[in-house]
Tab-separated table of C-alpha atoms in Angstrom:
chain	number	residue	atom	x	y	z
X	16	MET	CA	205.027	70.340	94.193
X	17	ALA	CA	206.659	71.433	90.933
X	18	ALA	CA	203.679	69.986	89.081
X	19	GLY	CA	201.297	72.098	91.113
X	20	ARG	CA	203.312	75.241	90.493
X	21	GLY	CA	203.369	74.554	86.747
X	22	GLN	CA	199.620	74.028	86.633
X	23	PHE	CA	199.112	77.421	88.302
X	24	PHE	CA	201.246	79.303	85.784
X	25	LEU	CA	199.581	77.541	82.884
X	26	SER	CA	196.160	78.689	84.066
X	27	LEU	CA	197.472	82.246	84.499
X	28	ILE	CA	198.817	82.392	80.953
X	29	GLN	CA	195.530	81.125	79.520
X	30	GLY	CA	193.597	83.810	81.405
X	31	LEU	CA	195.851	86.585	80.099
X	32	GLN	CA	195.526	85.345	76.552
X	33	GLN	CA	191.680	85.320	76.747
X	34	ALA	CA	191.611	88.932	78.010
X	35	ARG	CA	193.525	90.160	74.943
X	36	PRO	CA	191.523	91.071	71.828
X	37	GLY	CA	191.576	88.211	69.372
X	38	GLY	CA	193.456	85.992	71.752
X	39	LEU	CA	192.582	82.294	71.709
X	40	ARG	CA	189.067	82.934	70.283
X	41	ASP	CA	189.104	79.773	68.257
X	42	ARG	CA	189.745	77.639	71.253
X	43	LYS	CA	186.979	75.741	72.925
X	44	LYS	CA	185.920	77.176	76.260
X	45	LYS	CA	186.364	75.026	79.255
X	46	PRO	CA	183.308	74.199	81.326
X	47	ALA	CA	182.970	76.416	84.346
X	48	ARG	CA	183.384	75.048	87.740
X	49	ALA	CA	180.280	73.866	89.513
X	50	ASP	CA	180.880	76.017	92.560
X	51	LEU	CA	181.029	79.325	90.607
X	52	PRO	CA	177.753	81.051	89.533
X	53	VAL	CA	177.208	81.386	85.836
X	54	PRO	CA	176.130	84.934	84.808
X	55	ARG	CA	172.788	85.103	82.952
X	56	PRO	CA	172.392	87.224	79.848
X	57	PRO	CA	170.146	90.342	80.179
X	58	PRO	CA	166.507	89.797	79.109
X	59	GLN	CA	165.688	90.911	75.615
X	60	PRO	CA	162.416	92.859	75.010
X	61	HIS	CA	159.799	90.971	73.091
X	62	PRO	CA	159.075	92.406	69.697
X	63	PRO	CA	155.568	93.871	69.228
X	64	PRO	CA	153.091	91.639	67.470
X	65	PRO	CA	152.801	92.336	63.794
X	66	CYS	CA	149.839	94.508	62.789
X	67	PRO	CA	147.326	92.867	60.527
X	68	PRO	CA	147.222	94.188	57.010
X	69	PRO	CA	144.625	96.904	56.377
X	70	SER	CA	142.837	94.737	53.901
X	71	GLN	CA	141.916	92.217	56.623
X	72	PRO	CA	139.576	93.743	59.325
X	73	SER	CA	140.120	92.630	62.886
X	74	THR	CA	137.439	90.296	64.249
X	75	VAL	CA	135.936	90.755	67.753
X	76	SER	CA	134.533	87.761	69.545
X	77	MET	CA	130.830	88.236	70.451
X	78	PRO	CA	128.798	86.159	72.906
X	79	PRO	CA	126.407	83.781	71.296
X	80	VAL	CA	122.881	85.121	70.750
X	81	PHE	CA	119.996	82.870	71.689
X	82	ASN	CA	116.812	83.453	69.724
X	83	ASN	CA	114.567	82.312	72.574
X	84	ARG	CA	111.268	84.229	72.593
X	85	GLU	CA	109.511	81.984	75.036
X	86	ASN	CA	107.361	83.775	77.692
X	87	HIS	CA	108.049	82.181	81.056
X	88	ILE	CA	105.069	83.951	82.674
X	89	GLU	CA	102.667	82.048	80.466
X	90	ARG	CA	104.251	78.773	81.559
X	91	LEU	CA	103.225	79.431	85.173
X	92	PRO	CA	100.203	77.498	86.398
X	93	PRO	CA	96.993	79.549	86.651
X	94	GLU	CA	96.926	78.960	90.400
X	95	ILE	CA	100.281	80.737	90.816
X	96	ILE	CA	99.154	83.693	88.688
X	97	LEU	CA	95.928	83.976	90.710
X	98	LYS	CA	97.967	83.975	93.908
X	99	ILE	CA	100.074	86.863	92.560
X	100	PHE	CA	96.966	88.770	91.479
X	101	SER	CA	95.458	88.413	94.950
X	102	TYR	CA	98.091	90.839	96.321
X	103	LEU	CA	97.137	93.624	93.872
X	104	ASP	CA	94.734	96.469	94.549
X	105	ALA	CA	91.724	97.263	92.404
X	106	ASP	CA	93.552	99.847	90.290
X	107	SER	CA	96.474	97.548	89.458
X	108	LEU	CA	94.198	94.572	88.885
X	109	LEU	CA	92.213	96.557	86.349
X	110	CYS	CA	95.401	97.481	84.467
X	111	VAL	CA	96.510	93.834	84.340
X	112	THR	CA	93.416	92.899	82.324
X	113	PHE	CA	94.828	94.777	79.303
X	114	VAL	CA	98.017	92.641	79.032
X	115	ASN	CA	96.706	89.563	77.212
X	116	ARG	CA	93.721	87.261	77.081
X	117	GLN	CA	94.996	84.955	79.799
X	118	PHE	CA	95.492	87.824	82.241
X	119	TYR	CA	92.104	89.258	81.297
X	120	LYS	CA	90.414	85.984	82.184
X	121	LEU	CA	92.339	85.433	85.411
X	122	ALA	CA	92.101	89.067	86.584
X	123	ASN	CA	88.293	88.876	86.401
X	124	ASP	CA	88.149	85.996	88.855
X	125	ASN	CA	85.198	86.431	91.199
X	126	ALA	CA	87.115	85.233	94.267
X	127	ILE	CA	89.687	88.036	94.000
X	128	TRP	CA	87.118	90.757	93.404
X	129	TYR	CA	84.962	89.436	96.223
X	130	GLU	CA	87.847	89.979	98.653
X	131	LEU	CA	88.237	93.554	97.414
X	132	TYR	CA	84.497	94.118	97.693
X	133	ALA	CA	84.408	92.753	101.247
X	134	HIS	CA	87.298	95.049	102.187
X	135	GLU	CA	85.433	98.032	100.755
X	136	ILE	CA	82.276	97.139	102.680
X	137	GLU	CA	84.257	96.710	105.896
X	138	ARG	CA	85.732	100.179	105.444
X	139	LYS	CA	82.239	101.676	105.178
X	140	ARG	CA	80.572	99.873	108.070
X	141	TRP	CA	79.384	103.186	109.538
X	142	ARG	CA	76.846	103.474	106.738
X	143	PRO	CA	73.363	102.262	107.811
X	144	ARG	CA	72.904	99.865	104.934
X	145	LEU	CA	72.352	96.107	104.748
X	146	THR	CA	74.525	94.175	102.298
X	147	VAL	CA	73.807	90.568	101.314
X	148	LEU	CA	77.032	88.564	101.091
X	149	PRO	CA	77.350	84.870	100.165
X	150	GLU	CA	78.067	82.459	102.952
X	151	SER	CA	80.619	80.294	101.112
X	152	LEU	CA	83.203	80.561	98.362
X	153	ALA	CA	81.041	78.403	96.136
X	154	GLY	CA	78.383	81.086	96.175
X	155	VAL	CA	80.996	83.619	95.105
X	156	GLN	CA	81.983	81.627	92.034
X	157	ASP	CA	78.352	80.976	91.105
X	158	MET	CA	77.896	84.642	90.296
X	159	PRO	CA	78.269	85.678	86.640
X	160	PRO	CA	81.756	86.804	85.565
X	161	GLY	CA	82.516	90.397	86.493
X	162	PHE	CA	79.698	90.607	89.072
X	163	TRP	CA	81.885	91.380	92.099
X	164	LYS	CA	84.109	93.590	89.968
X	165	ARG	CA	81.193	95.862	89.106
X	166	LEU	CA	80.047	95.954	92.725
X	167	THR	CA	83.543	96.863	93.899
X	168	PHE	CA	83.869	99.827	91.569
X	169	ARG	CA	80.331	100.855	92.382
X	170	GLU	CA	81.226	100.989	96.072
X	171	MET	CA	84.474	102.798	95.403
X	172	GLY	CA	82.781	105.225	93.052
X	173	CYS	CA	84.399	108.204	91.404
X	174	PRO	CA	84.466	111.841	92.527
X	175	LYS	CA	81.447	112.757	90.400
X	176	ASP	CA	79.362	109.749	91.303
X	177	THR	CA	75.974	110.593	92.815
X	178	SER	CA	75.900	107.656	95.227
X	179	TRP	CA	77.352	109.681	98.113
X	180	LYS	CA	74.786	112.424	97.582
X	181	LYS	CA	72.152	110.193	99.151
X	182	GLU	CA	74.023	110.415	102.439
X	183	LEU	CA	73.740	114.215	102.372
X	184	ARG	CA	69.946	114.100	102.396
X	185	HIS	CA	69.883	113.388	106.130
X	186	ILE	CA	69.838	116.844	107.710
X	187	ASN	CA	70.639	117.576	111.321
X	188	PRO	CA	67.560	119.453	112.601
X	189	TYR	CA	69.657	121.372	115.111
X	190	THR	CA	72.324	122.772	112.776
X	191	GLY	CA	70.576	122.540	109.403
X	192	MET	CA	73.684	120.868	107.941
X	193	PRO	CA	74.057	117.271	106.631
X	194	ALA	CA	74.198	114.986	109.636
X	195	GLN	CA	76.943	112.709	108.273
X	196	THR	CA	79.342	115.259	106.847
X	197	GLN	CA	82.268	114.232	109.028
X	198	GLN	CA	81.707	110.509	108.452
X	199	LEU	CA	81.261	110.978	104.717
X	200	LEU	CA	84.461	112.990	104.380
X	201	GLY	CA	86.338	110.292	106.263
X	202	SER	CA	84.788	107.522	104.185
X	203	LEU	CA	85.748	109.218	100.924
X	204	ARG	CA	89.243	109.895	102.319
X	205	VAL	CA	89.038	113.590	101.637
X	206	SER	CA	91.898	115.749	102.835
X	207	TRP	CA	92.932	119.316	102.113
X	208	GLU	CA	96.181	120.690	100.734
X	209	ILE	CA	97.657	124.169	100.499
X	210	THR	CA	99.554	125.240	97.370
X	211	LEU	CA	101.757	128.328	97.603
X	212	ILE	CA	102.807	129.901	94.304
X	213	GLN	CA	105.707	132.290	94.698
X	214	LYS	CA	106.311	135.333	92.532
X	215	GLY	CA	109.032	133.484	90.623
X	216	GLY	CA	106.606	130.708	89.664
X	217	GLN	CA	107.791	128.082	92.155
X	218	GLU	CA	104.994	125.964	93.633
X	219	SER	CA	105.052	124.289	97.049
X	220	VAL	CA	102.381	121.851	98.234
X	221	TYR	CA	101.697	121.270	101.950
X	222	LYS	CA	99.586	118.462	103.385
X	223	GLN	CA	97.348	118.918	106.386
X	224	ASN	CA	98.613	118.000	109.850
X	225	HIS	CA	95.524	118.370	112.017
X	226	ASN	CA	91.783	119.025	111.740
X	227	PHE	CA	89.077	119.767	114.283
X	228	PHE	CA	85.372	119.212	113.591
X	229	SER	CA	82.840	121.401	115.355
X	230	ASP	CA	79.053	121.491	114.987
X	231	SER	CA	78.943	123.146	111.562
X	232	SER	CA	82.542	123.603	110.402
X	233	VAL	CA	85.980	122.007	110.298
X	234	THR	CA	89.274	123.709	111.119
X	235	VAL	CA	92.265	122.441	109.126
X	236	CYS	CA	95.871	123.172	110.136
X	237	TRP	CA	99.150	123.054	108.203
X	238	LYS	CA	102.448	123.447	110.038
X	239	SER	CA	105.100	121.135	108.485
X	240	GLY	CA	107.387	122.099	105.634
X	241	MET	CA	109.805	124.760	104.453
X	242	TRP	CA	107.730	127.932	104.480
X	243	PRO	CA	108.654	131.045	102.478
X	244	ARG	CA	108.265	134.637	103.530
X	245	ILE	CA	104.796	136.084	103.121
X	246	GLN	CA	106.115	138.790	100.757
X	247	GLN	CA	107.421	136.113	98.361
X	248	VAL	CA	104.022	134.422	97.951
X	249	SER	CA	101.879	135.493	95.034
X	250	THR	CA	98.897	133.112	95.227
X	251	LEU	CA	97.519	130.723	97.836
X	252	GLN	CA	95.279	127.857	96.703
X	253	LEU	CA	93.219	125.469	98.824
X	254	HIS	CA	92.355	122.109	97.232
X	255	GLY	CA	90.287	119.171	98.345
X	256	VAL	CA	92.228	115.980	97.620
X	257	ILE	CA	90.858	112.459	97.264
X	258	ARG	CA	93.401	109.847	98.251
X	259	PRO	CA	93.373	106.384	96.589
X	260	PHE	CA	90.986	103.942	98.238
X	261	THR	CA	92.956	100.698	98.313
X	262	SER	CA	96.498	101.866	97.646
X	263	THR	CA	98.978	103.060	100.231
X	264	THR	CA	101.361	104.626	97.721
X	265	THR	CA	101.415	108.368	97.276
X	266	ASP	CA	102.858	108.524	93.742
X	267	LYS	CA	99.527	107.835	92.066
X	268	PRO	CA	97.537	110.758	90.666
X	269	GLN	CA	94.956	112.195	93.043
X	270	TRP	CA	91.754	114.073	92.351
X	271	ARG	CA	92.148	117.742	93.288
X	272	SER	CA	89.234	120.143	93.633
X	273	LEU	CA	89.903	123.864	93.978
X	274	ILE	CA	88.053	125.371	96.954
X	275	SER	CA	89.505	128.862	97.139
X	276	LYS	CA	92.202	130.951	95.495
X	277	ILE	CA	93.676	134.004	97.203
X	278	HIS	CA	96.046	136.608	95.805
X	279	VAL	CA	98.338	137.104	98.770
X	280	CYS	CA	100.398	139.772	97.002
X	281	ARG	CA	97.529	142.242	97.407
X	282	THR	CA	98.437	143.720	100.769
X	283	GLU	CA	95.167	145.644	101.000
X	284	LYS	CA	93.474	142.280	101.628
X	285	TRP	CA	95.576	141.616	104.728
X	286	GLN	CA	93.730	141.891	108.026
X	287	PHE	CA	95.564	141.539	111.345
X	288	VAL	CA	93.392	139.735	113.884
X	289	GLY	CA	95.794	138.933	116.716
X	290	THR	CA	99.381	138.718	117.883
X	291	ASP	CA	101.574	137.409	120.681
X	292	LYS	CA	105.300	137.428	121.434
X	293	LEU	CA	106.172	135.092	118.529
X	294	VAL	CA	103.621	135.283	115.711
X	295	LYS	CA	101.086	137.557	114.056
X	296	LEU	CA	97.783	136.408	112.574
X	297	LEU	CA	96.702	137.488	109.093
X	298	GLN	CA	93.183	136.735	107.857
X	299	PHE	CA	92.090	136.752	104.225
X	300	ASP	CA	88.681	136.895	102.585
X	301	GLU	CA	88.206	133.128	102.256
X	302	GLY	CA	88.527	132.410	105.981
X	303	ILE	CA	92.177	131.372	105.726
X	304	ILE	CA	94.406	132.459	108.606
X	305	VAL	CA	98.175	132.709	108.121
X	306	GLY	CA	100.535	132.880	111.092
X	307	ILE	CA	103.833	134.665	110.435
X	308	TRP	CA	106.908	134.937	112.624
X	309	ARG	CA	107.460	138.383	114.058
X	310	GLY	CA	110.583	140.041	112.687
X	311	THR	CA	111.214	137.693	109.743
X	312	TRP	CA	107.703	137.620	108.206
X	313	THR	CA	108.199	133.930	107.433
X	314	ILE	CA	105.086	131.770	107.437
X	315	ALA	CA	104.837	129.674	110.605
X	316	PHE	CA	101.511	127.889	109.993
X	317	ILE	CA	98.252	128.154	108.046
X	318	MET	CA	94.696	127.443	109.250
X	319	ALA	CA	91.407	127.332	107.379
X	320	ASN	CA	87.900	127.347	108.838
X	321	LEU	CA	85.594	125.537	106.369
X	322	HIS	CA	81.816	125.656	106.760
X	323	PHE	CA	79.856	122.417	106.286
X	324	HIS	CA	77.502	123.980	103.727
X	325	LYS	CA	78.360	122.358	100.348
X	326	LEU	CA	81.736	121.334	101.754
X	327	VAL	CA	81.570	117.807	100.332
X	328	GLU	CA	80.613	119.103	96.895
X	329	ARG	CA	83.320	121.758	96.973
X	330	SER	CA	85.919	119.162	97.988
X	331	LEU	CA	84.910	116.675	95.270
X	332	LEU	CA	83.235	118.293	92.290
X	333	GLY	CA	85.689	121.061	91.498
X	334	SER	CA	88.662	120.825	89.182
X	335	LEU	CA	92.320	121.726	89.499
X	336	SER	CA	91.769	125.315	88.409
X	337	CYS	CA	88.001	125.923	88.797
X	338	PRO	CA	86.005	125.717	92.048
X	339	TYR	CA	82.624	124.066	92.334
X	340	ARG	CA	79.595	126.286	91.787
X	341	PRO	CA	76.053	125.101	92.569
X	342	PRO	CA	73.635	124.995	89.630
X	343	GLU	CA	71.620	128.111	89.054
X	344	VAL	CA	67.942	127.948	89.990
X	345	THR	CA	65.430	130.063	88.119
X	346	MET	CA	63.493	132.281	90.472
X	347	TYR	CA	59.745	132.613	89.849
X	348	ASP	CA	58.712	134.390	93.017
X	349	ASP	CA	58.289	138.113	93.291
X	350	VAL	CA	59.254	139.184	96.796
X	351	ASP	CA	58.913	142.735	97.978
X	352	PRO	CA	62.254	144.107	99.251
X	353	ASP	CA	60.353	145.502	102.243
X	354	TYR	CA	58.997	142.070	103.157
X	355	ASP	CA	59.195	141.366	106.882
X	356	PRO	CA	61.492	138.362	107.409
X	357	GLN	CA	60.262	136.093	110.155
X	358	GLY	CA	60.836	132.596	111.378
X	359	TYR	CA	64.579	132.622	110.817
X	360	THR	CA	67.095	130.567	112.815
X	361	VAL	CA	70.610	131.678	113.705
X	362	LEU	CA	73.337	129.321	114.929
X	363	ILE	CA	76.568	130.878	116.256
X	364	VAL	CA	79.612	128.873	117.353
X	365	LEU	CA	82.824	130.315	118.796
X	366	HIS	CA	85.718	127.861	118.719
X	367	ASN	CA	89.395	127.426	117.953
X	368	SER	CA	91.479	124.599	116.518
X	369	VAL	CA	91.166	122.337	119.584
X	370	ARG	CA	87.897	123.057	121.438
X	371	ARG	CA	84.503	124.740	121.304
X	372	ILE	CA	84.159	127.963	123.299
X	373	MET	CA	80.495	128.935	122.915
X	374	HIS	CA	77.476	127.529	121.111
X	375	ARG	CA	74.132	129.329	120.834
X	376	ARG	CA	71.022	128.743	118.728
X	377	TYR	CA	68.187	131.248	118.269
X	378	THR	CA	64.891	130.371	116.592
X	379	ARG	CA	61.762	132.177	115.386
X	380	LEU	CA	63.509	135.450	114.898
X	381	LEU	CA	61.304	138.355	113.830
X	382	CYS	CA	62.084	141.640	112.150
X	383	SER	CA	59.797	144.601	111.608
X	384	ARG	CA	59.873	147.012	108.716
X	385	ASP	CA	61.561	149.531	110.946
X	386	GLY	CA	64.464	147.111	111.345
X	387	VAL	CA	65.468	147.375	107.667
X	388	ARG	CA	68.177	150.017	107.302
X	389	ASP	CA	70.693	150.621	104.533
X	390	GLY	CA	69.591	147.453	102.765
X	391	PHE	CA	70.084	145.190	105.810
X	392	ALA	CA	67.444	143.467	107.912
X	393	ARG	CA	68.417	143.599	111.561
X	394	LEU	CA	67.751	140.609	113.799
X	395	ARG	CA	68.140	141.258	117.498
X	396	LEU	CA	68.871	137.912	119.048
X	397	THR	CA	69.510	138.417	122.745
X	398	SER	CA	70.269	140.923	125.457
X	399	GLU	CA	70.600	138.384	128.254
X	400	HIS	CA	73.813	137.414	129.976
X	401	THR	CA	75.067	134.147	128.500
X	402	PRO	CA	78.188	132.582	130.087
X	403	VAL	CA	81.125	131.631	127.891
X	404	LEU	CA	82.950	128.409	128.686
X	405	GLY	CA	86.630	129.015	129.271
X	406	ARG	CA	88.923	131.661	127.912
X	407	ILE	CA	88.592	133.106	124.425
X	408	SER	CA	91.943	132.251	122.879
X	409	PHE	CA	93.593	131.048	119.682
X	410	PRO	CA	96.119	128.223	120.300
X	411	TRP	CA	98.657	127.536	117.564
X	412	MET	CA	101.492	125.113	116.902
X	413	ALA	CA	104.386	125.315	114.442
X	414	GLU	CA	106.989	122.851	113.256
X	415	GLY	CA	109.566	121.842	115.821
X	416	GLY	CA	107.158	121.804	118.758
X	417	LEU	CA	106.868	125.579	119.059
X	418	GLN	CA	103.422	126.573	120.263
X	419	GLY	CA	101.558	129.467	121.786
X	420	ASP	CA	98.152	130.880	122.665
X	421	ILE	CA	96.859	134.233	121.424
X	422	LYS	CA	94.396	135.782	123.865
X	423	ASN	CA	91.081	137.435	122.956
X	424	CYS	CA	91.078	135.827	119.513
X	425	CYS	CA	89.008	132.913	118.158
X	426	MET	CA	87.115	131.566	115.156
X	427	MET	CA	83.465	132.315	114.496
X	428	THR	CA	80.990	130.158	112.541
X	429	VAL	CA	77.562	131.647	111.771
X	430	THR	CA	74.667	129.847	110.073
X	431	VAL	CA	71.389	131.574	109.206
X	432	LEU	CA	68.488	129.290	108.209
X	433	ASP	CA	65.308	130.426	106.498
X	434	GLU	CA	61.747	129.435	107.349
X	435	SER	CA	62.180	125.993	105.736
X	436	GLN	CA	65.427	125.370	107.646
X	437	ARG	CA	67.595	125.796	104.555
X	438	PRO	CA	70.943	127.643	104.711
X	439	LEU	CA	70.589	131.286	103.829
X	440	TRP	CA	73.910	132.763	104.960
X	441	CYS	CA	76.965	130.801	106.086
X	442	LEU	CA	80.046	132.453	107.541
X	443	SER	CA	83.361	131.080	108.808
X	444	SER	CA	86.085	133.501	109.824
X	445	ALA	CA	88.363	134.573	112.644
X	446	GLY	CA	87.902	137.575	114.875
X	447	SER	CA	89.367	139.343	117.863
X	448	LEU	CA	87.808	141.033	120.868
X	449	LEU	CA	88.140	144.806	120.788
X	450	LEU	CA	87.833	147.029	123.845
X	451	SER	CA	84.638	149.057	123.843
X	452	THR	CA	85.198	150.780	127.219
X	453	TYR	CA	88.185	152.170	129.062
X	454	ASN	CA	87.806	149.978	132.131
X	455	ASN	CA	88.928	146.784	130.326
X	456	GLU	CA	85.622	145.087	131.069
X	457	GLN	CA	83.515	145.204	127.886
X	458	PHE	CA	84.610	143.876	124.511
X	459	VAL	CA	83.038	143.668	121.072
X	460	LEU	CA	83.484	141.117	118.269
X	461	LEU	CA	82.614	142.454	114.792
X	462	HIS	CA	82.259	141.119	111.275
X	463	SER	CA	80.886	142.958	108.247
X	464	ASP	CA	80.666	142.219	104.521
X	465	ALA	CA	78.225	142.575	101.628
X	466	LYS	CA	76.144	139.558	102.733
X	467	GLY	CA	75.668	140.360	106.403
X	468	ARG	CA	76.975	141.740	109.654
X	469	VAL	CA	77.569	140.291	113.113
X	470	ARG	CA	78.077	142.222	116.356
X	471	MET	CA	78.716	140.445	119.666
X	472	ARG	CA	79.231	142.224	122.992
X	473	PHE	CA	81.064	140.576	125.882
X	474	VAL	CA	81.789	141.596	129.443
X	475	TRP	CA	84.635	140.252	131.561
X	476	MET	CA	83.672	139.394	135.146
X	477	GLN	CA	86.847	139.757	137.147
X	478	ASP	CA	85.538	138.044	140.267
X	479	MET	CA	84.362	134.995	138.301
X	480	GLN	CA	87.216	135.024	135.762
X	481	GLN	CA	84.730	134.442	132.952
X	482	TYR	CA	83.279	136.113	129.863
X	483	PHE	CA	79.555	136.743	129.448
X	484	LEU	CA	77.711	137.475	126.211
X	485	ILE	CA	75.468	140.483	126.825
X	486	GLY	CA	74.419	141.416	123.290
X	487	LEU	CA	74.138	139.803	119.861
X	488	HIS	CA	72.916	141.402	116.639
X	489	VAL	CA	72.856	139.873	113.155
X	490	CYS	CA	72.078	141.871	110.013
X	491	ILE	CA	71.312	140.178	106.691
X	492	SER	CA	71.196	141.819	103.301
X	493	VAL	CA	67.647	142.208	101.992
X	494	THR	CA	68.870	141.066	98.585
X	495	LYS	CA	70.190	137.900	100.194
X	496	LEU	CA	66.806	137.244	101.791
X	497	ASN	CA	65.197	137.146	98.347
X	498	ASN	CA	67.691	134.639	96.910
X	499	ASP	CA	67.229	130.899	96.950
X	500	SER	CA	69.336	128.847	99.335
X	501	ASP	CA	70.954	127.013	96.419
X	502	ASP	CA	72.579	130.289	95.411
X	503	VAL	CA	74.185	130.820	98.807
X	504	LEU	CA	77.899	131.485	98.536
X	505	VAL	CA	79.706	130.212	101.581
X	506	GLN	CA	82.029	132.795	103.062
X	507	ASN	CA	84.858	130.844	104.612
């Protein structure tokens, strides 16, 4: 027990001596006990790496560069390249021929161009023409190189190609207009676009939403888009647009032919033709009708009534800034201004954007010398009562499903043919019925310009709930009677 007490005091003395400064420093430390934790020294920060000397630039590791200029497309078998080319349209296939010699040879393969040619023929099946096609693929390859390629582009044609002019030679004896105008416009994929140029220079293009073909005109409607106020518009342009034949993309350039250009900022050209609770109708000189919202004067929709006379040429042969004008014909005849016009034909159609209201045709019209007044030859067509089918109205539709129907307002298409059944005066415009009596029974529809005048008288039969045409007079300028039909300017 004494030994244990002595060992305790000895350990105490050694601990006191180690706590003193300089005490027992030269002695060897005893190993710590296994059951006591040994304190770890605090971590020392690593010194920063030494900077390289300025004389030695630092090197950056770059990925290895492989000088491999091998073209993997050329390693493809010709069959694979032909399979890829078979999915291209005619425009893209023509561009591929300018890449290299191999693509030029493969892109002129008769089998590919035969498929494009057959597709083009199938699209134009309405045309009364016989086409001889080979019965087997062997017959396709037997043709000389580039044979089907030339036929394909010949069928597709370009806007100024004269191949489609042959279709316009077939004249409808009833209307005096080309018989296949509607089919030809559809075959050439002709559509119409409106371009609004604001006073600040901003241009907005609107594509057509609906069209209605009547006997001698087509009514085109535009209703979709962000429309500006009518006071902000400076110029309105109507273009005929040719869409690509075999391509479904819309980013490719399209042929645009200017049909009419109107300066909307000139308010003296505005003519109000009708109104209802929502919109007002404004008509301009070129037969373009603009519907504006009441109160805000924002454009709601635009309609255009286009006459069939030279419509295909005007939609194709114009340019972006210049409309099509027929070639001038030298006149060799010497016609007396007091010559009695006889044998003329007048075709009048009343319609709107969805249906035909009235259609009348008058032939062998005569005019005496007494009928020429103030430079106009008067043709009295009828004084009989002619019934009118349905109500005379102007239906409209705007974006968002808003629609309405303006009463006593419609579109009028007039065609005057000369003795040889050639167009002499063509008119397409809108008009409204005006009260001519105080009993709300008789109405009159008027149109007057430098080329001619039209006056139609209607009576409303209350018991039958129907309009009747009781009078129709057409006056043509004597100067216009002496001009050739090729110089006729269509008044849309």
